Amino acid sequence: MSVDKDIVAKIARLARVRVDESQSEALAGELSNILGWIEQLSELDTEGVEPMTSVVSMKLPLREDEVTDGGYPDRVTANAPEAAHGFYAVPKVVE
Amino acid sequence: MATIKGKTGEWEMVIGLEVHAQVISKSKLFSGASTEFGAAPNSQVSLVDAAMPGMLPVLNRAAVEQAVRTGLGLKAKINMTSVFERKNYFYADLPQGYQISQYLHPIVGEGSIILDLEDGETREVGIERLHLEQDAGKSIHDQHPTQSYIDLNRSGVTLMEIVSKPDMRSAEEAGAYLRKLRTILRYLGTCDGNMDEGSMRADVNLSMRRPGEDMGTRTETKNVNSIRFVQQAIEQEARRQVEVLEAGGEIRQETRLFDGMTGKSRSMRSKEEAHDYRYFPDPDLLPLELDAAWVESLKAGLPELPDEKKKRFMSDFGLPVYDAGVLVADQETATFFESVAKGRDAKLAANWVIGDYFGALNKSGAELGAAPVDAEKLGGLLDLLADGTISGRIAKEVFEAMWDSGQEAAAIVEAKGLTQISDSSEIEGLVDDIIANNPKQVDMFKGGNEKILGWFVGQVMKATQGKANPGLVNQVLKQKLG
Amino acid sequence: MAGLTEITLAEARALLAKGETSSKELTAAHIAAVEAARPLNAFITETPDKALEMAEASDKRRKAGEAGPLEGLPIGMKDLFCTEGVLTTAGSHILDGFHPTYESTVSRNMWDAGAVLLGKTNLDEFAMGSSNMTSHYGGVENPWRKSGDNRPLVPGGSSGGSAAAVAARCALGATGTDTGGSIRQPAAFCGIVGMKPTYGRCSRWGIVAFASSLDQAGPMARTVRDNAILLGAMAGYDAKDSTSVNVAVPDYEAALTGDIKGMKIGIPKEYRIDGMPTEIDQLWLQGIKWVEDAGAEVVEISLPHTHYALPTYYIIAPAEASSNLARYDGVRYGLREGADGTLDEMYEATRGKGFGAEVKRRVLIGTYVLSAGYYDAYYNKARRVRSLIARDFDQAYQKVDAILTPTAPSAAFGMGDKMDDPIAMYLNDVFTVPASLAGLPGISIPAGLSQDGLPLGLQLLGKAFDEETVLRVAGVLEEAAGFTAKPAFLAA
Ligand SMILES: [Mg+2]
Ligand SMILES: [Zn+2]
């Protein structure tokens, strides 16, 4: 699978990572190489093999329904680049 | 099946609904933060809900239990293994950058809901699936000119997404579906169903087709937060699609946003562009495996649901379908009716509950629980009516007095001396006097004027302030004048 | 007291127990060492004041007869563990100024055991790397040098700062995390012992996530015993981590019996890869001889899907990372760029500036392999192969108790080498990644020197939750190897 600049732009957009024009050519090359290398998996016949969900063989633990957390708005916003009136502040969102 | 008429002929609506119902639980789906409504911003947020680095989800047992109970209530298949997956997208009120949801393996599979339509008709609508997922936070756009404010109190609250099959054909059916779903959720106590508080939200999937033809392209109208709005949105979107189609245009599969103020919806092309959610199983969690015995115990613990109750009211009490439907629409009403009807004439009880009692409730705006007349008192009134102590006419008068004073029926009848006179000798005496004092009217009757009998009845009632047993009065008059 | 930084963690523990030194004295000596070692850039944040406070508190506890298993012992904490009130960066620009309001479970366990924090050690950005060169805070210098060549070498990665700090005698021990080899490979490059426990043994709660299904915390120190002591304090069930396994933590030190007679040690034939330096091969053969001499039975085994482990890893890890790193969006903590634009512009600017080249590469790869149309061909395929790789080990462990392999295909390489060739860099983990994919425990111990005089490591792998056997065999190899060589740079 060879990745071109358009694909780089598309996935960079999906991942919300700005990639400057200057980098995107080189990046396309690197990604193509890595994906090409990864594709050796296709040699392998995995017919009927279950995809691994987790390496730990146990049941998903369940928590009892009790209020044991929260109640510390200051800690929630303590590291915020910008907070106001107890809210996180972000550039205005227009729907 | 409703069709709508376009310039070029009949069109049929194909409607499916996706309902997001907030699960009733103390804490969130994957964190121990509270789910209380309307707290100070970010005060009900755990470090997990705020997606702090290194924070991990731990599943709430109650959320699973509520989803399974709802599935059972919808007569649906419970999937003993289900998987939580990450739905990846960026949004200001989605701290993790993904929503933990269920995708390929939901906890509940196919089920069904019976709609009760106006005419007492019923109609089955299929349930496609029910899955658990996290709610997002809240963006507030009107507090600052250039910024939106983010409150994560809702972030991580448990939602059940309940997806219907595209089985509905009219706005009425969609309304009936939502009402019935809400009733079932409330019976189960898994969601309070308050659409205005956002604890039940609907997305409308709608496409139009010529009757009998294949399904057309559908649009999804999001965020419709009342049953009335859902019906408006359907009517409006159906008309829009017909216009486009009849103008030879094509419907593009898109997400639309309904605006309650204007009653119109608009395309959210912004949201459409380049959506690729990259679902994959959440590696912080393992597949959810249910214990068969536990599911069985939940099944055994389910309350009697509206459809069963309705059947029972019809078979055991011989109520007509309409009355039964009205009485089971709300669990509290059904319970109230049953305690009134217990050991009494159920049809009489139903008439009184649906008639005078609901009338009084509506007039006073009182809550069923807080009304001045409770089930026991209403029962007492019906008993006096049944044993002939009072007449139907007097009963209505007594009921009003009960509502105003909160007193027992018997006490009021006693105090006002409203007991019906059923002693024939007393009535015969009265009748003899009236006949003696009114020879003219007697002659008229004898002359064949049957109508004058009513006048005699009136005289007896006047003399007894309406307490005379009407049947007895007629009988005595006929015999004496006869 | 002189030489306090030269001794092992176990020896320091003994001195403290006998009252021959205090935590304050021991800590002060290590604070000085940390300063002396600054040229290595092993620490992102030094916490000398906090260290002395903790040391004094520790000495008080000891007087009160409340000494914990790590009482008074100064250690380094990989800067991937969230530490309350102490800058936590994950080696990334995007976490600028992040001071967690919480303490990771593993670090909490260690403080509860009495340990003292010297500082937060350098690492590859978000633990993505095998050289420590991807850190926003700059590369770490390996304290070792090739004989007769003073060019700086990498310490390996991602736990390069921890490995360098321990090797240079700045810390008695340190924590690391291992996703595909990030503890074992730097341990090998720096001539120390590093262990990746079974997945689920140490809580992941409060550790900045790279790849959730692979990440596992573990100890790094100069001896096997020191690893056993540290692991005992780090490990344990945590209800806050749904993948933490609720099994008792054994007394790992007690496992160091030195007796492996009759034990079966597997030698996977697929690990003899072409182009592997002969010195690595020879070291491996030497290791085989050592366990045989100790009375163990050596059994050739096959792990047929070994060859596919790296590509599998480089689908699964980036896929999970692309999602785990979505939370770094400039809204709740860390760097924010382009706030005067739209929300999306802010996201793109923040993540564009905040992530380094390797992290971007992996986030984009991960996004790509999960995207519509490629999910089955890449991600699901990789999960299937992962099942096969785990099955390989299951079958092997029917026949053997532990598996012996080299840790890395080479000794430490020069700073800046392989930077232009991601795949060459990825190949560093060829021997460590398979066990990571299977969630199995592994340890690297220094077993000899290359012709250039650089340390080389041997790796022992064990069955799930059988760290004891791994430690026992490692102890025997350590004894046999008698590795006493010291790096060119010593803080002391
Ligand atoms: Mg949906
Ligand atoms: Zn949903």
PDB file of C-alpha atoms in Angstrom, chain A residues 10 13-17 52-79 82-95, chain B residues 25-34 41-43 45-47 50 52 58-62 64 90-92 140-141 144-152 266 273-274 276 278 285-289:
ATOM      1  CA  LYS A  10      -6.833  12.770   4.952  1.00  0.00           C
ATOM      2  CA  ARG A  13      -7.171  15.520   9.307  1.00  0.00           C
ATOM      3  CA  LEU A  14      -8.890  12.505  10.943  1.00  0.00           C
ATOM      4  CA  ALA A  15      -6.207  12.499  13.659  1.00  0.00           C
ATOM      5  CA  ARG A  16      -6.341  16.311  14.001  1.00  0.00           C
ATOM      6  CA  VAL A  17      -2.580  16.552  13.535  1.00  0.00           C
ATOM      7  CA  MET A  52      -7.197 -11.702  20.312  1.00  0.00           C
ATOM      8  CA  THR A  53      -9.331  -9.540  22.607  1.00  0.00           C
ATOM      9  CA  SER A  54      -7.075  -9.597  25.664  1.00  0.00           C
ATOM     10  CA  VAL A  55      -4.110 -11.538  26.972  1.00  0.00           C
ATOM     11  CA  VAL A  56      -5.643 -11.787  30.430  1.00  0.00           C
ATOM     12  CA  SER A  57      -8.033 -14.694  30.823  1.00  0.00           C
ATOM     13  CA  MET A  58     -10.617 -13.370  33.248  1.00  0.00           C
ATOM     14  CA  LYS A  59     -14.102 -11.876  33.319  1.00  0.00           C
ATOM     15  CA  LEU A  60     -14.585  -8.130  33.083  1.00  0.00           C
ATOM     16  CA  PRO A  61     -14.838  -6.908  36.681  1.00  0.00           C
ATOM     17  CA  LEU A  62     -17.933  -4.916  37.672  1.00  0.00           C
ATOM     18  CA  ARG A  63     -18.046  -2.011  40.096  1.00  0.00           C
ATOM     19  CA  GLU A  64     -20.838  -1.558  42.652  1.00  0.00           C
ATOM     20  CA  ASP A  65     -23.067   1.425  41.876  1.00  0.00           C
ATOM     21  CA  GLU A  66     -21.930   3.912  44.498  1.00  0.00           C
ATOM     22  CA  VAL A  67     -20.864   7.542  44.307  1.00  0.00           C
ATOM     23  CA  THR A  68     -17.191   7.288  45.246  1.00  0.00           C
ATOM     24  CA  ASP A  69     -15.623   9.980  43.090  1.00  0.00           C
ATOM     25  CA  GLY A  70     -15.980  13.532  41.787  1.00  0.00           C
ATOM     26  CA  GLY A  71     -16.848  16.570  43.871  1.00  0.00           C
ATOM     27  CA  TYR A  72     -13.525  18.322  43.172  1.00  0.00           C
ATOM     28  CA  PRO A  73     -14.107  20.789  40.298  1.00  0.00           C
ATOM     29  CA  ASP A  74     -10.837  22.573  41.140  1.00  0.00           C
ATOM     30  CA  ARG A  75      -8.802  19.444  40.484  1.00  0.00           C
ATOM     31  CA  VAL A  76     -10.713  18.906  37.240  1.00  0.00           C
ATOM     32  CA  THR A  77      -9.724  22.288  35.819  1.00  0.00           C
ATOM     33  CA  ALA A  78      -6.411  22.688  37.710  1.00  0.00           C
ATOM     34  CA  ASN A  79      -4.294  22.049  34.598  1.00  0.00           C
ATOM     35  CA  GLU A  82      -8.004  28.159  29.957  1.00  0.00           C
ATOM     36  CA  ALA A  83     -10.907  27.847  32.393  1.00  0.00           C
ATOM     37  CA  ALA A  84     -13.688  30.277  33.306  1.00  0.00           C
ATOM     38  CA  HIS A  85     -16.388  30.122  35.985  1.00  0.00           C
ATOM     39  CA  GLY A  86     -15.558  26.460  36.603  1.00  0.00           C
ATOM     40  CA  PHE A  87     -15.871  25.552  32.897  1.00  0.00           C
ATOM     41  CA  TYR A  88     -13.191  24.638  30.381  1.00  0.00           C
ATOM     42  CA  ALA A  89     -13.012  27.387  27.784  1.00  0.00           C
ATOM     43  CA  VAL A  90     -12.492  26.541  24.109  1.00  0.00           C
ATOM     44  CA  PRO A  91     -12.792  28.456  20.837  1.00  0.00           C
ATOM     45  CA  LYS A  92     -16.467  29.000  20.092  1.00  0.00           C
ATOM     46  CA  VAL A  93     -18.116  25.966  18.561  1.00  0.00           C
ATOM     47  CA  VAL A  94     -20.663  26.673  15.847  1.00  0.00           C
ATOM     48  CA  GLU A  95     -22.924  23.710  15.043  1.00  0.00           C
TER      49      GLU A  95
ATOM     50  CA  SER B  25     -28.125   4.784  38.463  1.00  0.00           C
ATOM     51  CA  LYS B  26     -26.281   6.576  41.243  1.00  0.00           C
ATOM     52  CA  SER B  27     -22.896   6.707  39.524  1.00  0.00           C
ATOM     53  CA  LYS B  28     -21.620   6.892  35.951  1.00  0.00           C
ATOM     54  CA  LEU B  29     -21.022   4.058  33.478  1.00  0.00           C
ATOM     55  CA  PHE B  30     -17.261   3.840  34.040  1.00  0.00           C
ATOM     56  CA  SER B  31     -16.601   6.119  37.028  1.00  0.00           C
ATOM     57  CA  GLY B  32     -17.830   6.672  40.561  1.00  0.00           C
ATOM     58  CA  ALA B  33     -18.958  10.252  39.943  1.00  0.00           C
ATOM     59  CA  SER B  34     -22.573  11.174  40.674  1.00  0.00           C
ATOM     60  CA  PRO B  41     -20.058  22.916  36.519  1.00  0.00           C
ATOM     61  CA  ASN B  42     -17.514  20.068  36.612  1.00  0.00           C
ATOM     62  CA  SER B  43     -18.472  19.214  40.205  1.00  0.00           C
ATOM     63  CA  VAL B  45     -16.614  14.789  37.269  1.00  0.00           C
ATOM     64  CA  SER B  46     -14.012  12.197  38.150  1.00  0.00           C
ATOM     65  CA  LEU B  47     -10.499  12.201  36.735  1.00  0.00           C
ATOM     66  CA  ALA B  50     -12.131  14.294  32.427  1.00  0.00           C
ATOM     67  CA  MET B  52      -6.801  12.713  32.627  1.00  0.00           C
ATOM     68  CA  VAL B  58     -14.341   0.360  35.456  1.00  0.00           C
ATOM     69  CA  LEU B  59     -17.827  -0.818  34.498  1.00  0.00           C
ATOM     70  CA  ASN B  60     -20.849  -0.081  36.724  1.00  0.00           C
ATOM     71  CA  ARG B  61     -22.819  -3.251  37.599  1.00  0.00           C
ATOM     72  CA  ALA B  62     -26.083  -1.300  37.864  1.00  0.00           C
ATOM     73  CA  VAL B  64     -25.428  -3.591  33.020  1.00  0.00           C
ATOM     74  CA  PHE B  90     -12.883  14.854  18.218  1.00  0.00           C
ATOM     75  CA  TYR B  91     -15.354  17.152  19.903  1.00  0.00           C
ATOM     76  CA  ALA B  92     -15.126  19.749  22.639  1.00  0.00           C
ATOM     77  CA  ILE B 140     -22.461  26.144  26.458  1.00  0.00           C
ATOM     78  CA  HIS B 141     -22.245  28.590  23.587  1.00  0.00           C
ATOM     79  CA  HIS B 144     -18.982  34.315  25.866  1.00  0.00           C
ATOM     80  CA  PRO B 145     -18.674  36.032  22.477  1.00  0.00           C
ATOM     81  CA  THR B 146     -15.732  34.003  21.184  1.00  0.00           C
ATOM     82  CA  GLN B 147     -15.658  30.950  23.431  1.00  0.00           C
ATOM     83  CA  SER B 148     -17.728  27.900  24.272  1.00  0.00           C
ATOM     84  CA  TYR B 149     -17.706  26.644  27.849  1.00  0.00           C
ATOM     85  CA  ILE B 150     -17.454  22.935  28.626  1.00  0.00           C
ATOM     86  CA  ASP B 151     -19.125  21.236  31.587  1.00  0.00           C
ATOM     87  CA  LEU B 152     -18.326  17.538  31.960  1.00  0.00           C
ATOM     88  CA  ARG B 266     -31.325  21.838   8.674  1.00  0.00           C
ATOM     89  CA  GLU B 273     -17.656  15.644   6.244  1.00  0.00           C
ATOM     90  CA  ALA B 274     -14.999  12.935   6.584  1.00  0.00           C
ATOM     91  CA  ASP B 276     -14.703   7.731  10.084  1.00  0.00           C
ATOM     92  CA  ARG B 278     -12.474   3.883  13.611  1.00  0.00           C
ATOM     93  CA  LEU B 285     -11.826  -3.347  29.078  1.00  0.00           C
ATOM     94  CA  LEU B 286     -12.519  -7.036  28.504  1.00  0.00           C
ATOM     95  CA  PRO B 287     -15.550  -8.570  26.802  1.00  0.00           C
ATOM     96  CA  LEU B 288     -18.594  -8.375  29.095  1.00  0.00           C
ATOM     97  CA  GLU B 289     -19.821 -11.866  29.965  1.00  0.00           C
TER      98      GLU B 289
END
